[in-house]
Coordinates of C-alpha atoms in Angstrom, one line a residue:
M1 CA 28.0 60.8 -17.3
K2 CA 29.1 59.0 -21.0
F3 CA 31.2 56.0 -18.8
L4 CA 28.1 55.9 -16.4
I5 CA 25.6 55.3 -18.8
Q6 CA 27.7 53.0 -21.1
S7 CA 28.3 50.8 -18.3
L8 CA 25.0 50.6 -17.9
V9 CA 24.4 49.5 -20.9
L10 CA 27.4 46.7 -21.1
A11 CA 26.4 45.3 -17.4
G12 CA 22.7 45.1 -19.0
L13 CA 24.1 43.4 -22.1
F14 CA 26.1 40.8 -19.7
L15 CA 23.1 40.0 -17.9
L16 CA 21.1 39.8 -20.9
S17 CA 23.9 37.2 -22.7
S18 CA 24.1 35.9 -19.6
F19 CA 20.7 34.8 -19.2
I20 CA 20.5 33.3 -22.8
V21 CA 23.3 31.4 -22.3
E22 CA 21.2 29.8 -19.4
Q23 CA 18.2 29.1 -21.5
V24 CA 19.6 27.1 -24.3
S25 CA 22.3 25.2 -22.4
I26 CA 21.2 21.8 -22.1
D27 CA 20.3 19.6 -18.6
P28 CA 22.9 17.3 -18.1
A29 CA 20.3 14.9 -16.4
I30 CA 18.8 14.6 -20.2
K31 CA 20.9 13.0 -22.3
N32 CA 20.1 12.9 -26.1
V33 CA 21.0 10.0 -28.0
S34 CA 21.2 8.1 -31.3
A35 CA 19.2 5.0 -32.3
A36 CA 23.0 3.0 -32.6
E37 CA 24.1 4.9 -29.2
A38 CA 20.1 4.0 -27.8
Q39 CA 21.3 0.6 -28.5
K40 CA 24.8 0.3 -25.7
V41 CA 22.2 2.6 -23.4
I42 CA 19.4 -0.4 -22.8
Q43 CA 22.4 -3.0 -22.5
Q44 CA 23.5 -1.2 -19.0
E45 CA 22.2 -2.7 -16.1
N46 CA 19.3 -1.1 -14.0
I47 CA 18.3 1.0 -16.8
V48 CA 14.1 1.4 -17.5
I49 CA 13.3 1.4 -21.1
L50 CA 9.8 3.8 -20.8
D51 CA 7.5 3.8 -23.7
I52 CA 5.7 7.1 -23.6
R53 CA 3.5 5.8 -27.2
T54 CA -0.6 5.2 -26.5
P55 CA -1.3 1.7 -25.7
Q56 CA -2.0 0.9 -29.1
E57 CA 1.2 1.9 -30.3
Y58 CA 2.4 -0.2 -27.3
H59 CA 0.9 -3.5 -28.1
T60 CA 1.4 -3.4 -31.9
S61 CA 5.4 -3.3 -31.2
K62 CA 8.3 -1.9 -29.0
I63 CA 11.6 -2.9 -27.8
K64 CA 12.3 -5.3 -25.9
G65 CA 12.0 -5.2 -22.0
A66 CA 10.1 -1.6 -22.8
I67 CA 7.0 -0.7 -19.6
N68 CA 4.5 1.6 -21.2
I69 CA 3.1 4.9 -19.6
D70 CA 1.2 6.8 -22.0
F71 CA 1.8 10.5 -23.0
Y72 CA -1.4 11.1 -23.8
N73 CA -3.2 9.8 -21.1
T74 CA -4.3 12.1 -18.3
S75 CA -2.9 10.2 -15.8
F76 CA 1.0 10.6 -17.2
I77 CA 2.0 12.5 -15.1
E78 CA 0.8 10.7 -11.7
N79 CA 2.3 7.6 -13.5
L80 CA 5.4 8.9 -13.2
K81 CA 5.2 10.0 -9.9
T82 CA 5.2 6.1 -9.1
L83 CA 8.9 5.8 -10.5
D84 CA 11.8 5.8 -8.8
R85 CA 13.6 9.2 -9.9
D86 CA 16.7 8.7 -8.7
K87 CA 16.6 5.5 -11.5
R88 CA 18.0 5.5 -15.0
Y89 CA 15.7 6.2 -18.3
F90 CA 16.0 5.1 -21.6
V91 CA 12.6 7.4 -22.9
Y92 CA 11.3 6.9 -25.9
C93 CA 8.0 7.6 -28.4
R94 CA 6.9 7.1 -32.3
S95 CA 9.4 10.0 -33.6
G96 CA 10.9 11.8 -30.2
N97 CA 8.0 14.8 -30.4
R98 CA 6.3 13.5 -27.7
T99 CA 9.6 12.7 -25.6
R100 CA 10.8 16.2 -26.3
K101 CA 7.8 17.5 -24.4
A102 CA 7.8 15.1 -21.9
M103 CA 11.2 16.0 -20.5
S104 CA 10.6 19.1 -19.3
T105 CA 7.7 17.1 -16.9
F106 CA 10.6 14.5 -16.5
K107 CA 12.6 17.4 -15.1
A108 CA 10.3 19.1 -13.2
L109 CA 9.3 15.8 -11.3
G110 CA 13.3 15.2 -10.2
F111 CA 14.4 12.5 -12.2
K112 CA 17.7 12.4 -13.1
D113 CA 18.9 10.8 -15.3
I114 CA 17.3 10.3 -18.6
Y115 CA 18.0 9.1 -22.3
H116 CA 15.3 10.4 -24.9
L117 CA 15.6 8.1 -28.5
D118 CA 15.8 11.0 -30.5
K119 CA 13.6 10.2 -33.5
G120 CA 11.9 7.7 -31.5
I121 CA 11.0 4.3 -32.8
I122 CA 10.7 5.6 -36.4
G123 CA 15.0 6.1 -36.2
W124 CA 15.0 3.1 -34.1
V125 CA 14.0 1.0 -37.0
R126 CA 15.2 2.9 -39.9
N127 CA 18.6 2.0 -38.3
G128 CA 18.2 -2.0 -38.5
Y129 CA 17.4 -2.1 -34.6
K130 CA 14.6 -4.8 -34.1
L131 CA 11.4 -4.5 -32.3
I132 CA 8.9 -6.9 -30.2
K133 CA 5.0 -7.7 -30.5

C-alpha cells in the first residue's frame, strides 16, 4: 500500500513538473531580439516591420519601412487578421510592453515567425540606431 501511494505521488509530481515546463517554455514562433540583433533582422528580405504604437507616436518617429497597427485601437485584432500569417514580422512598440502583450494574440491568430524588439523603440534609440519622421 505504501508503495502504491509513493508511486501515485511520484506520478503526480511528474505530471505537474511537465505541465510547469510546458508553461514556461519559449514559443519557437516568437523570438525576442535586442536592438543589435534587430538591426540585422530588419535587413532580411520579406520581413514586415510592424509598429504597434499609437498613430501619434508612429508619426513622430519610426523605424524605416514600418507600417502602423495601433495596439490600443479596438480594431487591432481585425487589422492583424488581414495580414499574411506566413510572412515574417518584426514587431515593436515604445518600451516592449505592448509588444509582449500582443504576442499571445499573434500566436492565437496563427502567425508563425515573429520577432519582438526587446525594450522597444527606447532600446533601439539607446543603442544609437536611427529613426525616421
